[in-house]
Structure formats: C-alpha cells, structure tokens
Amino acid sequence: LGSRDAKMNTVKERFAAVPHVESVAACFAPPASNSSWNTSLRFDNRTENEIFSVSLRAGDEDYINTFDIPLIAGRNLQPSDTVREFLVNETFLSKLNLSPQEILGKTMTTNGSWTGPVVGVVKDFHDQSLHSDIRPVFLTTVKETYWYFAVKIDLEDSRTTLASLEKIWSETYPELLYEYDFVDAMAAEFYETEET
C-alpha cells in the first residue's frame, strides 16, 4: 500500500474497475506467507488467556473472496477500518472443542484489546508452508496493519492488466516504486531448499 488514507480507497476502486480484475483486497499478508503475527486469545467470558496462540490474517471484507477461502458457517466480515468482529478457522474451533454453531456470536479478545464477536467460520488453509501444521487463525479488519493490495486477475491478458494497475499506482503515488509478486511465486519460496 502506498498509504492508508483516502488514496488507498481510491486506488482499490480504480484497480477493481480495470478489465480482467476479478477482485481486490487490502490486507496484512496473503493467507500463506512468511509474514507472521501470533498473539494471545481470551475467549468468551473466561478470565484467563487460552494456552495456545492464534495467527492473525488481517484483511478487508474482500479478503476471503480474493483468496478463495470458503466460508463454512456464519457470514463474512462487514466493511470496517477497525476491529469489530472476527472470522476463525476450523483448527481454531478444534482447539476450543466447539462446533461452528457454538462459536458464532461468542466474544473474543485478542492482541490485548481487540474485542468483538465471532461472525463466521472459514475452512482451514495453510497459513505457512506445508512443513508446518495448520494453526488456529483469525481474520479481522484492522486498517493500520494493511501492507498490501491483493489483486485477483484473469490471466487472459495479464500484460495489459498489470500495465493498467501500474499506471493507476504511478498516477496516485508518483514518488513510490510500483512492485508486485504472484502468490504462487511467494509460496515457492517456502520450498527453495527442496528445489536446490
């Protein structure tokens, strides 16, 4: 992201209007990433933190659609710049020994002061490489942690699409370098040792 002010919203809207762009999300990191943010969790009305830590995947309301993360219970996050509600994964449920129906509507507090209800459950996904077990993950909207735009494109005419995105970026942030990566290339970094 070039900034977290009104320009961010403008860039997202303009990116989304480019032909062959399917969806755009602002986020902390892709679902599987070396960027890791682990924190404590206090669930419901319990007085103590849980004995396990949870992994944050922050993103706006378009995150799960952009990365094709299936929602298996409840609903998606509502648009917000601050933490108001949470999505959790199946492993999160298993750590608490709860069903999707039992967790919906329950309150959780994480990262010290982020509090809100659990509104949905997503299917498990690997948040790190396949060398690691799937960890308990929560997703929420927290604008100050967004570092990237995730842009899902149809690869039919990727050269033109990428050039259009670069033009929008350069018009909005002429002083900042435009740079992008493909998610599959980022995931490949997990397995450089095996490739070698």
PDB file of C-alpha atoms in Angstrom, residues 101-183:
ATOM      1  CA  GLN A 101     -22.815 -23.161  15.541  1.00  0.00           C
ATOM      2  CA  GLU A 102     -21.494 -22.975  19.123  1.00  0.00           C
ATOM      3  CA  ILE A 103     -18.882 -20.318  18.383  1.00  0.00           C
ATOM      4  CA  LEU A 104     -20.989 -17.920  16.309  1.00  0.00           C
ATOM      5  CA  GLY A 105     -21.875 -14.840  18.327  1.00  0.00           C
ATOM      6  CA  LYS A 106     -19.363 -15.582  21.079  1.00  0.00           C
ATOM      7  CA  THR A 107     -16.994 -12.768  22.044  1.00  0.00           C
ATOM      8  CA  MET A 108     -13.225 -12.993  21.918  1.00  0.00           C
ATOM      9  CA  THR A 109     -10.411 -10.647  22.894  1.00  0.00           C
ATOM     10  CA  THR A 110      -7.052 -10.857  21.185  1.00  0.00           C
ATOM     11  CA  ASN A 111      -3.885  -8.816  20.756  1.00  0.00           C
ATOM     12  CA  GLY A 112      -4.512  -7.300  24.171  1.00  0.00           C
ATOM     13  CA  SER A 113      -7.555  -5.156  23.414  1.00  0.00           C
ATOM     14  CA  TRP A 114      -9.226  -6.236  20.158  1.00  0.00           C
ATOM     15  CA  THR A 115     -12.678  -7.430  21.194  1.00  0.00           C
ATOM     16  CA  GLY A 116     -15.683  -8.495  19.151  1.00  0.00           C
ATOM     17  CA  PRO A 117     -17.991 -11.355  18.225  1.00  0.00           C
ATOM     18  CA  VAL A 118     -17.125 -14.330  16.030  1.00  0.00           C
ATOM     19  CA  VAL A 119     -19.405 -13.934  12.993  1.00  0.00           C
ATOM     20  CA  GLY A 120     -18.129 -16.678  10.699  1.00  0.00           C
ATOM     21  CA  VAL A 121     -16.020 -19.802  10.281  1.00  0.00           C
ATOM     22  CA  VAL A 122     -13.748 -20.408   7.282  1.00  0.00           C
ATOM     23  CA  LYS A 123     -12.323 -23.653   6.001  1.00  0.00           C
ATOM     24  CA  ASP A 124      -8.799 -24.465   7.175  1.00  0.00           C
ATOM     25  CA  PHE A 125      -5.946 -23.215   4.981  1.00  0.00           C
ATOM     26  CA  HIS A 126      -2.180 -23.391   5.379  1.00  0.00           C
ATOM     27  CA  ASP A 127      -1.016 -20.033   6.737  1.00  0.00           C
ATOM     28  CA  GLN A 128       2.610 -21.107   6.393  1.00  0.00           C
ATOM     29  CA  SER A 129       4.372 -23.771   4.332  1.00  0.00           C
ATOM     30  CA  LEU A 130       3.322 -27.421   4.167  1.00  0.00           C
ATOM     31  CA  HIS A 131       6.214 -28.112   6.558  1.00  0.00           C
ATOM     32  CA  SER A 132       4.033 -26.714   9.350  1.00  0.00           C
ATOM     33  CA  ASP A 133       0.746 -27.880  10.800  1.00  0.00           C
ATOM     34  CA  ILE A 134      -2.313 -25.735  10.178  1.00  0.00           C
ATOM     35  CA  ARG A 135      -2.566 -23.296  13.070  1.00  0.00           C
ATOM     36  CA  PRO A 136      -5.583 -21.625  14.680  1.00  0.00           C
ATOM     37  CA  VAL A 137      -6.205 -18.491  12.635  1.00  0.00           C
ATOM     38  CA  PHE A 138      -8.485 -15.498  12.996  1.00  0.00           C
ATOM     39  CA  LEU A 139      -9.276 -12.862  10.392  1.00  0.00           C
ATOM     40  CA  THR A 140     -10.367  -9.319  11.131  1.00  0.00           C
ATOM     41  CA  THR A 141     -10.409  -5.816   9.697  1.00  0.00           C
ATOM     42  CA  VAL A 142      -7.643  -3.633  11.104  1.00  0.00           C
ATOM     43  CA  LYS A 143      -6.599  -0.996   8.596  1.00  0.00           C
ATOM     44  CA  GLU A 144      -3.359   0.060  10.299  1.00  0.00           C
ATOM     45  CA  THR A 145      -1.925  -3.429   9.669  1.00  0.00           C
ATOM     46  CA  TYR A 146      -2.627  -3.467   5.906  1.00  0.00           C
ATOM     47  CA  TRP A 147       0.584  -3.602   3.883  1.00  0.00           C
ATOM     48  CA  TYR A 148      -0.571  -4.932   0.508  1.00  0.00           C
ATOM     49  CA  PHE A 149      -3.235  -4.872  -2.150  1.00  0.00           C
ATOM     50  CA  ALA A 150      -4.169  -8.382  -3.229  1.00  0.00           C
ATOM     51  CA  VAL A 151      -5.464  -8.272  -6.797  1.00  0.00           C
ATOM     52  CA  LYS A 152      -7.068 -11.339  -8.326  1.00  0.00           C
ATOM     53  CA  ILE A 153      -6.843 -11.184 -12.101  1.00  0.00           C
ATOM     54  CA  ASP A 154      -7.901 -13.253 -15.069  1.00  0.00           C
ATOM     55  CA  LEU A 155      -4.596 -14.180 -16.728  1.00  0.00           C
ATOM     56  CA  GLU A 156      -6.095 -13.925 -20.241  1.00  0.00           C
ATOM     57  CA  ASP A 157      -4.358 -10.599 -20.879  1.00  0.00           C
ATOM     58  CA  SER A 158      -2.149 -10.235 -17.827  1.00  0.00           C
ATOM     59  CA  ARG A 159       0.398  -7.955 -19.520  1.00  0.00           C
ATOM     60  CA  THR A 160      -2.240  -5.295 -20.271  1.00  0.00           C
ATOM     61  CA  THR A 161      -3.890  -5.730 -16.874  1.00  0.00           C
ATOM     62  CA  LEU A 162      -0.604  -5.347 -14.977  1.00  0.00           C
ATOM     63  CA  ALA A 163       0.293  -2.278 -17.067  1.00  0.00           C
ATOM     64  CA  SER A 164      -3.077  -0.716 -16.198  1.00  0.00           C
ATOM     65  CA  LEU A 165      -2.514  -1.367 -12.483  1.00  0.00           C
ATOM     66  CA  GLU A 166       0.951   0.190 -12.688  1.00  0.00           C
ATOM     67  CA  LYS A 167      -0.459   3.276 -14.439  1.00  0.00           C
ATOM     68  CA  ILE A 168      -3.061   3.775 -11.677  1.00  0.00           C
ATOM     69  CA  TRP A 169      -0.395   3.319  -8.995  1.00  0.00           C
ATOM     70  CA  SER A 170       2.021   5.768 -10.653  1.00  0.00           C
ATOM     71  CA  GLU A 171      -0.703   8.407 -11.074  1.00  0.00           C
ATOM     72  CA  THR A 172      -1.635   8.124  -7.390  1.00  0.00           C
ATOM     73  CA  TYR A 173       1.822   7.632  -5.867  1.00  0.00           C
ATOM     74  CA  PRO A 174       4.343   9.063  -8.374  1.00  0.00           C
ATOM     75  CA  GLU A 175       7.031   9.156  -5.665  1.00  0.00           C
ATOM     76  CA  LEU A 176       6.691   5.442  -4.782  1.00  0.00           C
ATOM     77  CA  LEU A 177       8.018   2.375  -6.562  1.00  0.00           C
ATOM     78  CA  TYR A 178       5.389   0.055  -8.071  1.00  0.00           C
ATOM     79  CA  GLU A 179       6.174  -3.565  -7.294  1.00  0.00           C
ATOM     80  CA  TYR A 180       4.189  -6.802  -7.415  1.00  0.00           C
ATOM     81  CA  ASP A 181       4.554 -10.543  -6.855  1.00  0.00           C
ATOM     82  CA  PHE A 182       2.437 -13.511  -7.830  1.00  0.00           C
ATOM     83  CA  VAL A 183       1.170 -15.581  -4.910  1.00  0.00           C
TER      84      VAL A 183
END
